[in-house]
């Protein structure tokens, strides 16, 4: 019994000693780490003081510290940044849907400003700026080496003033200049219309107006069609939509899902993860759906496309999306500034991360660029004649007048669809998919 007691005591003692041997080095490492951090902060203070006293020109201490904070945040990733009080106020205005500028969503890549997407109906879109363009100069000043916020500041200015940006575009042999007149950007979050029997819902951004606009837009198209039975499906157009509010992306996804997970977020601490689920109710009342995406579809757009794709609620058509799968939290700071910090990654219902990979469409459809030769060929084909145009041609005697009229109406619809292919090939492709699905359905 004594031997057993001694063995137990020995085991306990050994455990204490082992714990001491493990805890000692860890404690030493933590102390060394804290010492290193304080040494680095002392180094920062030393550099700051030398700049303040010895730099060739007098500096604004406040601006110097803001620059240091901005540099620290921008070194993390392209989406973390410091927002001065003015920038923070501008961001709050932007999420409400109206602000001044060119109308482009940008990020930074290889030191240059890259266009994520131009916003519909804005000066940048009207000037022909495209997703994937690189902006290398603003009014002749290079943006290479500038932080993203600094480059954006160069592009800001009074409404009505002119700006010249230098653009490098894939496929273009040389950089070229684009002149743009700054304007007040009024975002219409959702535009809706009907093409044939298909409701087309174009979502341009995810701000406070998005879900209310979506709900009213779909209701309007159903009413104008004379009821849901007169529509064959819905095209949700998310092309060149740079994203926006996560809450709105969840609401838009939920608008078409009856149940199931919409998106999950995972931060550094697993306990900080969140899951967002759909609630019953479908604005489209079960109609087939096609979601259109391209390289300008980012962030919130990818959440919606990924959720509807994973739940097999919609066919995703177009080209691979931008691949921004991170969540930024805006944290207010003293002095009315703010910090935009990447705090999590988001995942689609199947558990896949979109970060750097994007959403891959179910059907890849490129938007072709028309050449001058194709336009000339189209103009020539307009004047081609058929048998019916020949003088003295025989009439079709197998059809009644009503049947002939129906054929002519169907042909007119087909020709309208063909014209849409010339104007917007991807949208026409999406509409054709829904038309084909309705043709396979049971006859009433």
Coordinates of C-alpha atoms in Angstrom, one line a residue:
X1 CA 0.0 0.0 0.0
X2 CA 2.9 2.3 0.9
X3 CA 4.5 1.5 -2.4
X4 CA 1.3 2.4 -4.3
X5 CA 1.0 5.6 -2.4
X6 CA 4.6 6.5 -3.0
X7 CA 4.1 5.7 -6.7
X8 CA 1.0 8.0 -6.9
X9 CA 2.9 10.7 -5.1
X10 CA 5.9 10.3 -7.4
X11 CA 3.6 10.5 -10.4
X12 CA 2.0 13.7 -9.1
X13 CA 5.5 15.2 -8.4
X14 CA 6.6 14.2 -11.8
X15 CA 3.5 15.9 -13.3
X16 CA 4.2 19.1 -11.4
X17 CA 7.8 19.1 -12.5
X18 CA 6.9 18.3 -16.1
X19 CA 4.3 21.1 -16.0
X20 CA 7.0 23.4 -14.7
X21 CA 9.4 22.5 -17.4
X22 CA 6.7 23.1 -20.1
X23 CA 5.2 26.3 -18.6
X24 CA 8.6 27.8 -18.0
X25 CA 9.7 28.1 -21.7
X26 CA 6.2 29.2 -22.7
X27 CA 6.2 32.0 -20.1
X28 CA 9.7 33.0 -21.2
X29 CA 8.5 33.1 -24.9
X30 CA 5.5 35.3 -24.0
X31 CA 7.7 37.7 -22.0
X32 CA 10.2 37.9 -24.8
X33 CA 7.4 38.5 -27.3
X34 CA 6.0 41.4 -25.2
X35 CA 9.4 42.8 -24.8
X36 CA 9.9 42.7 -28.6
X37 CA 6.6 44.5 -29.1
X38 CA 7.5 47.3 -26.7
X39 CA 10.9 47.6 -28.4
X40 CA 9.2 48.0 -31.7
X41 CA 6.8 50.6 -30.4
X42 CA 9.8 52.5 -28.9
X43 CA 11.4 52.3 -32.4
X44 CA 8.2 53.8 -33.9
X45 CA 8.3 56.6 -31.4
X46 CA 11.9 57.3 -32.1
X47 CA 11.3 57.4 -35.9
X48 CA 8.2 59.6 -35.4
X49 CA 10.2 62.1 -33.3
X50 CA 13.1 62.3 -35.7
X51 CA 10.8 62.9 -38.6
X52 CA 8.9 65.6 -36.6
X53 CA 12.1 67.4 -35.7
X54 CA 14.6 66.7 -38.4
X55 CA 12.6 66.3 -41.7
X56 CA 13.5 68.9 -44.3
X57 CA 10.1 70.4 -44.1
X58 CA 7.7 70.9 -41.2
X59 CA 5.2 68.0 -41.0
X60 CA 1.6 67.7 -39.7
X61 CA 1.9 65.3 -36.8
X62 CA -1.7 64.2 -37.1
X63 CA -1.3 63.4 -40.8
X64 CA 1.9 61.5 -40.1
X65 CA 0.2 59.3 -37.5
X66 CA -2.8 58.7 -39.8
X67 CA -0.4 57.7 -42.6
X68 CA 1.3 55.2 -40.2
X69 CA -2.1 53.7 -39.2
X70 CA -3.1 53.5 -42.8
X71 CA 0.1 51.8 -43.8
X72 CA -0.3 49.3 -41.0
X73 CA -3.8 48.4 -42.1
X74 CA -3.1 48.3 -45.9
X75 CA -0.2 45.9 -45.3
X76 CA -2.7 43.3 -44.1
X77 CA -4.8 42.9 -47.3
X78 CA -6.3 45.1 -50.0
X79 CA -9.6 45.6 -48.2
X80 CA -8.4 46.7 -44.7
X81 CA -7.9 50.4 -44.4
X82 CA -8.1 53.5 -42.2
X83 CA -11.0 55.9 -42.8
X84 CA -10.4 59.5 -41.9
X85 CA -13.5 61.3 -40.5
X86 CA -14.3 62.6 -44.0
X87 CA -13.9 59.2 -45.6
X88 CA -16.0 57.6 -42.9
X89 CA -18.8 60.1 -43.5
X90 CA -18.5 59.5 -47.3
X91 CA -18.8 55.7 -46.7
X92 CA -22.0 56.2 -44.6
X93 CA -23.5 58.3 -47.4
X94 CA -22.6 55.7 -50.0
X95 CA -24.4 52.9 -48.3
X96 CA -27.5 55.0 -48.4
X97 CA -27.2 55.1 -52.2
X98 CA -26.0 58.6 -53.2
X99 CA -22.5 60.1 -53.4
X100 CA -20.2 62.1 -55.6
X101 CA -17.5 60.6 -57.9
X102 CA -16.8 58.6 -61.1
X103 CA -18.9 55.6 -60.3
X104 CA -16.3 52.8 -60.2
X105 CA -15.6 50.1 -57.6
X106 CA -11.8 49.6 -57.4
X107 CA -9.2 47.4 -55.7
X108 CA -5.4 47.3 -55.8
X109 CA -3.3 44.8 -57.6
X110 CA 0.5 44.9 -58.3
X111 CA 0.6 48.5 -57.2
X112 CA -2.0 49.8 -59.6
X113 CA -5.7 50.5 -59.2
X114 CA -7.8 47.8 -60.8
X115 CA -11.5 48.3 -61.7
X116 CA -13.7 45.7 -60.1
X117 CA -16.7 47.1 -62.0
X118 CA -18.2 50.4 -63.3
X119 CA -21.6 51.2 -61.8
X120 CA -24.6 51.3 -64.1
X121 CA -25.5 54.8 -65.4
X122 CA -22.5 56.5 -64.0
X123 CA -19.9 58.7 -65.7
X124 CA -17.3 55.8 -65.6
X125 CA -19.7 53.4 -67.3
X126 CA -20.7 55.9 -69.9
X127 CA -17.1 56.6 -70.7
X128 CA -16.5 52.9 -71.4
X129 CA -14.5 51.9 -68.3
X130 CA -14.6 48.1 -68.0
X131 CA -14.2 45.5 -65.3
X132 CA -10.6 44.4 -65.2
X133 CA -9.1 47.7 -66.5
X134 CA -6.0 49.0 -64.7
X135 CA -5.8 52.7 -63.9
X136 CA -2.1 53.7 -64.0
X137 CA -2.3 57.6 -64.0
X138 CA -4.8 60.2 -62.8
X139 CA -4.4 63.6 -64.5
X140 CA -0.9 62.5 -65.5
X141 CA 0.1 61.5 -62.0
X142 CA 1.2 57.9 -61.5
X143 CA -0.7 55.9 -58.9
X144 CA 2.1 53.3 -58.6
X145 CA 3.3 53.2 -55.0
X146 CA 0.2 55.0 -53.6
X147 CA -2.1 53.3 -51.2
X148 CA -5.6 52.6 -52.5
X149 CA -7.2 55.4 -50.4
X150 CA -4.6 57.8 -51.7
X151 CA -5.3 56.8 -55.3
X152 CA -9.0 57.1 -54.7
X153 CA -8.5 60.6 -53.3
X154 CA -6.8 61.6 -56.5
X155 CA -9.9 60.6 -58.4
X156 CA -12.2 62.6 -56.2
X157 CA -13.1 66.2 -56.9
X158 CA -16.0 68.7 -57.4
X159 CA -19.0 67.6 -59.3
X160 CA -18.8 68.9 -62.9
X161 CA -15.0 68.9 -63.0
X162 CA -13.0 66.9 -65.5
X163 CA -10.6 64.1 -64.8
X164 CA -8.3 62.2 -67.2
X165 CA -7.3 58.7 -66.3
X166 CA -4.8 56.5 -68.1
X167 CA -6.1 52.9 -68.6
X168 CA -4.3 49.7 -69.4
X169 CA -6.7 47.1 -70.8
X170 CA -6.2 43.5 -71.7
X171 CA -6.2 43.2 -75.5
X172 CA -5.3 46.8 -76.1
X173 CA -1.9 47.4 -77.5
X174 CA -1.1 50.6 -75.7
X175 CA -2.4 52.5 -72.6
X176 CA -5.0 55.1 -73.4
X177 CA -6.5 58.1 -71.8
X178 CA -10.2 58.5 -70.8
X179 CA -11.7 61.8 -70.0
X180 CA -14.6 61.7 -67.4
X181 CA -16.7 64.5 -65.9
X182 CA -17.3 63.9 -62.2
X183 CA -20.9 63.8 -61.2
X184 CA -23.2 63.0 -58.3
X185 CA -23.7 59.2 -58.3
X186 CA -27.2 58.2 -57.5
X187 CA -27.4 54.5 -57.2
X188 CA -30.6 52.8 -58.3
X189 CA -30.0 49.5 -56.5
X190 CA -32.5 47.4 -58.6
X191 CA -33.9 47.8 -62.1
X192 CA -36.5 45.5 -63.4
X193 CA -38.2 44.9 -66.8
X194 CA -39.8 42.1 -68.8
X195 CA -38.3 40.6 -71.9
X196 CA -40.9 38.4 -73.6
X197 CA -42.2 36.2 -70.8
X198 CA -39.0 36.6 -68.7
X199 CA -38.7 39.1 -65.8
X200 CA -35.2 40.6 -65.8
X201 CA -34.0 42.0 -62.4
X202 CA -30.8 43.9 -62.5
X203 CA -29.1 44.4 -59.1
X204 CA -26.4 47.0 -59.3
X205 CA -25.3 47.3 -55.7
X206 CA -26.1 46.1 -52.2
X207 CA -27.1 49.1 -50.1
X208 CA -30.0 49.9 -47.8
X209 CA -32.3 50.2 -50.8
X210 CA -31.6 46.8 -52.4
X211 CA -34.1 44.4 -50.9
X212 CA -37.0 46.9 -50.8
X213 CA -36.3 47.7 -54.5
X214 CA -36.1 44.0 -55.4
X215 CA -39.4 43.2 -53.7
X216 CA -41.3 46.0 -55.4
X217 CA -39.6 45.4 -58.7
X218 CA -40.6 41.7 -58.9
X219 CA -44.1 42.5 -57.7
X220 CA -44.4 45.1 -60.5
X221 CA -43.3 42.7 -63.2
X222 CA -45.8 40.1 -62.0
X223 CA -48.6 42.6 -62.0
X224 CA -47.7 43.9 -65.5
X225 CA -47.6 40.4 -66.8
X226 CA -51.1 39.8 -65.6
X227 CA -50.0 37.2 -63.0
X228 CA -47.2 34.9 -62.1
X229 CA -48.5 32.2 -64.6
X230 CA -47.7 34.5 -67.5
X231 CA -44.0 34.5 -66.7
X232 CA -41.6 31.7 -67.5
X233 CA -38.8 32.6 -65.1
X234 CA -36.6 35.3 -63.6
X235 CA -33.1 36.4 -64.6
X236 CA -31.2 37.9 -61.7
X237 CA -28.5 40.0 -63.3
X238 CA -25.5 40.5 -60.9
X239 CA -22.9 41.4 -63.5
X240 CA -20.5 44.2 -62.6
X241 CA -22.1 44.3 -59.2
X242 CA -19.2 45.1 -56.8
X243 CA -21.1 44.0 -53.6
X244 CA -21.9 46.0 -50.5
X245 CA -23.7 45.2 -47.4
X246 CA -23.7 41.6 -46.1
X247 CA -27.1 42.0 -44.6
X248 CA -28.6 42.9 -48.0
X249 CA -26.9 39.9 -49.7
X250 CA -28.5 37.6 -47.1
X251 CA -31.9 39.2 -47.6
X252 CA -31.7 39.0 -51.4
X253 CA -30.7 35.3 -51.2
X254 CA -33.5 34.6 -48.7
X255 CA -35.9 36.2 -51.1
X256 CA -35.7 33.1 -53.3
X257 CA -35.0 30.4 -50.8
X258 CA -37.5 28.6 -48.6
X259 CA -35.0 27.1 -46.2
X260 CA -31.4 26.1 -45.6
X261 CA -28.1 27.9 -45.0
X262 CA -27.4 31.1 -47.1
X263 CA -23.8 31.8 -46.0
X264 CA -21.5 31.2 -43.1
X265 CA -18.6 33.4 -41.8
X266 CA -15.5 32.1 -40.0
X267 CA -13.0 34.3 -38.2
X268 CA -9.7 33.5 -36.6
X269 CA -11.5 32.2 -33.5
X270 CA -13.9 29.4 -34.5
X271 CA -16.3 30.6 -31.8
X272 CA -16.8 33.8 -33.7
X273 CA -18.3 32.0 -36.7
X274 CA -21.9 32.8 -37.8
X275 CA -24.4 31.0 -40.0
X276 CA -27.3 32.7 -41.7
X277 CA -30.3 30.7 -42.7
X278 CA -33.3 31.3 -45.1
X279 CA -36.8 31.7 -43.9
X280 CA -40.0 30.5 -45.7
X281 CA -41.1 32.6 -48.6
X282 CA -40.1 32.9 -52.3
X283 CA -40.7 36.2 -54.1
X284 CA -40.5 34.3 -57.4
X285 CA -43.0 31.7 -56.2
X286 CA -41.0 28.8 -57.5
X287 CA -40.3 30.1 -61.0
X288 CA -37.1 28.9 -62.7
X289 CA -34.2 31.3 -62.3
X290 CA -30.9 32.1 -64.0
X291 CA -28.3 34.2 -62.3
X292 CA -25.9 36.2 -64.5
X293 CA -22.3 36.9 -63.2
X294 CA -19.0 38.0 -64.6
X295 CA -15.6 39.1 -63.5
X296 CA -17.1 42.3 -62.0
X297 CA -19.4 40.4 -59.7
X298 CA -17.8 40.6 -56.3
X299 CA -18.4 40.1 -52.5
X300 CA -22.2 40.3 -51.8
X301 CA -22.9 39.3 -55.4
X302 CA -20.9 36.1 -54.9
X303 CA -22.8 35.3 -51.7
X304 CA -26.1 35.4 -53.6
X305 CA -24.8 33.5 -56.6
X306 CA -23.2 30.9 -54.5
X307 CA -26.2 30.4 -52.3
X308 CA -28.7 30.0 -55.1
X309 CA -26.2 27.7 -57.0
X310 CA -25.6 25.4 -54.0
X311 CA -29.3 25.0 -53.3
X312 CA -29.9 24.3 -57.0
X313 CA -32.4 27.2 -57.0
X314 CA -30.8 28.9 -60.1
X315 CA -28.6 28.1 -63.0
X316 CA -25.5 30.4 -62.9
X317 CA -24.5 31.7 -66.3
X318 CA -21.6 33.9 -67.5
X319 CA -18.0 34.0 -66.5
X320 CA -16.1 33.4 -63.2
X321 CA -16.7 36.0 -60.6
X322 CA -14.2 38.3 -58.9
X323 CA -13.3 36.2 -55.9
X324 CA -13.7 38.5 -52.9
X325 CA -14.6 36.1 -50.1
X326 CA -13.7 38.1 -47.1
X327 CA -15.8 40.1 -44.6
X328 CA -14.9 43.6 -43.6
X329 CA -16.1 45.1 -40.3
X330 CA -16.2 48.9 -40.0
X331 CA -15.2 49.9 -36.5
X332 CA -15.8 53.5 -35.3
X333 CA -12.7 55.2 -33.8
X334 CA -12.2 58.2 -31.6
X335 CA -12.3 61.5 -33.5
X336 CA -15.1 60.3 -35.9
X337 CA -12.8 58.2 -38.0
X338 CA -13.2 54.4 -38.6
X339 CA -11.2 51.3 -39.3
X340 CA -12.2 48.8 -42.0
X341 CA -10.8 45.5 -40.9
X342 CA -11.0 42.1 -42.5
X343 CA -12.4 39.9 -39.8
X344 CA -13.7 36.7 -41.5
X345 CA -14.0 34.7 -44.6
X346 CA -17.4 33.7 -45.9
X347 CA -18.4 30.3 -47.2
X348 CA -21.3 29.1 -49.4
X349 CA -23.8 26.6 -48.1
X350 CA -21.7 23.7 -49.4
X351 CA -18.7 24.9 -47.4
X352 CA -16.6 26.3 -50.2
X353 CA -14.7 29.5 -49.9
X354 CA -14.9 32.0 -52.7
X355 CA -11.7 33.9 -51.7
X356 CA -9.4 34.3 -54.8
X357 CA -11.4 31.6 -56.6
X358 CA -14.7 33.2 -57.3
X359 CA -18.0 31.5 -58.2
X360 CA -17.7 29.3 -61.3
X361 CA -20.8 29.5 -63.5
X362 CA -22.8 26.3 -64.4
X363 CA -22.6 27.4 -68.0
X364 CA -19.7 29.6 -69.2
X365 CA -20.9 32.2 -71.6
X366 CA -18.5 35.0 -72.7
X367 CA -19.8 38.4 -73.8
X368 CA -18.4 38.7 -77.3
X369 CA -16.9 41.9 -78.5
X370 CA -18.1 42.9 -81.9
X371 CA -15.6 43.8 -84.6
X372 CA -16.2 46.3 -87.4
X373 CA -16.3 43.5 -89.9
X374 CA -19.2 41.8 -88.0
X375 CA -21.1 45.1 -87.9
X376 CA -20.7 45.5 -91.7
X377 CA -21.8 41.9 -92.2
X378 CA -24.9 42.5 -90.1
X379 CA -25.8 45.7 -92.1
X380 CA -25.4 43.7 -95.3
X381 CA -27.6 40.8 -94.0
X382 CA -30.4 43.3 -93.2
X383 CA -31.1 43.6 -96.9
X384 CA -31.3 39.9 -97.7
X385 CA -34.6 38.9 -99.3
X386 CA -36.7 35.8 -99.0
X387 CA -39.1 33.9 -101.2
X388 CA -42.0 36.1 -100.0
X389 CA -40.3 39.2 -101.3
X390 CA -40.2 38.0 -104.8
X391 CA -42.7 39.4 -107.2
X392 CA -45.4 36.9 -108.1
X393 CA -44.5 34.4 -105.5
X394 CA -47.1 31.8 -104.5
X395 CA -49.2 32.2 -101.3
X396 CA -49.2 29.6 -98.6
X397 CA -52.6 28.0 -99.0
X398 CA -52.4 25.6 -96.0
X399 CA -52.9 28.1 -93.2
X400 CA -55.7 30.3 -92.1
X401 CA -55.3 34.0 -91.6
X402 CA -55.2 33.6 -87.8
X403 CA -52.5 30.9 -88.1
X404 CA -50.4 33.1 -90.4
X405 CA -50.8 36.0 -87.9
X406 CA -49.7 33.7 -85.1
X407 CA -46.6 32.6 -87.0
X408 CA -45.7 36.2 -87.8
X409 CA -46.1 37.2 -84.1
X410 CA -43.8 34.3 -83.1
X411 CA -41.3 35.3 -85.7
X412 CA -41.3 38.9 -84.5
X413 CA -40.6 37.6 -80.9
X414 CA -37.8 35.5 -82.3
X415 CA -36.3 38.4 -84.2
X416 CA -36.5 40.6 -81.0
X417 CA -34.6 37.9 -79.2
X418 CA -32.0 37.8 -82.0
X419 CA -31.6 41.6 -81.6
X420 CA -31.1 41.2 -77.9
X421 CA -28.3 38.7 -78.6
X422 CA -26.5 41.4 -80.6
X423 CA -27.0 43.9 -77.7
X424 CA -26.4 41.6 -74.7
X425 CA -25.5 38.0 -75.6
X426 CA -25.3 36.7 -72.0
X427 CA -28.7 38.0 -71.1
X428 CA -30.2 36.6 -74.3
X429 CA -28.6 33.2 -73.4
X430 CA -30.2 33.3 -70.0
X431 CA -33.6 34.1 -71.4
X432 CA -33.3 31.3 -73.9
X433 CA -32.5 28.8 -71.1
X434 CA -35.8 29.8 -69.3
X435 CA -37.7 29.6 -72.6
X436 CA -36.3 26.1 -73.1
X437 CA -37.3 25.0 -69.6
X438 CA -40.8 26.3 -70.0
X439 CA -41.1 24.5 -73.3
X440 CA -40.3 21.2 -71.5
X441 CA -43.0 21.8 -68.9
X442 CA -46.5 20.3 -69.0
X443 CA -49.0 21.9 -71.3
X444 CA -52.0 23.6 -69.6

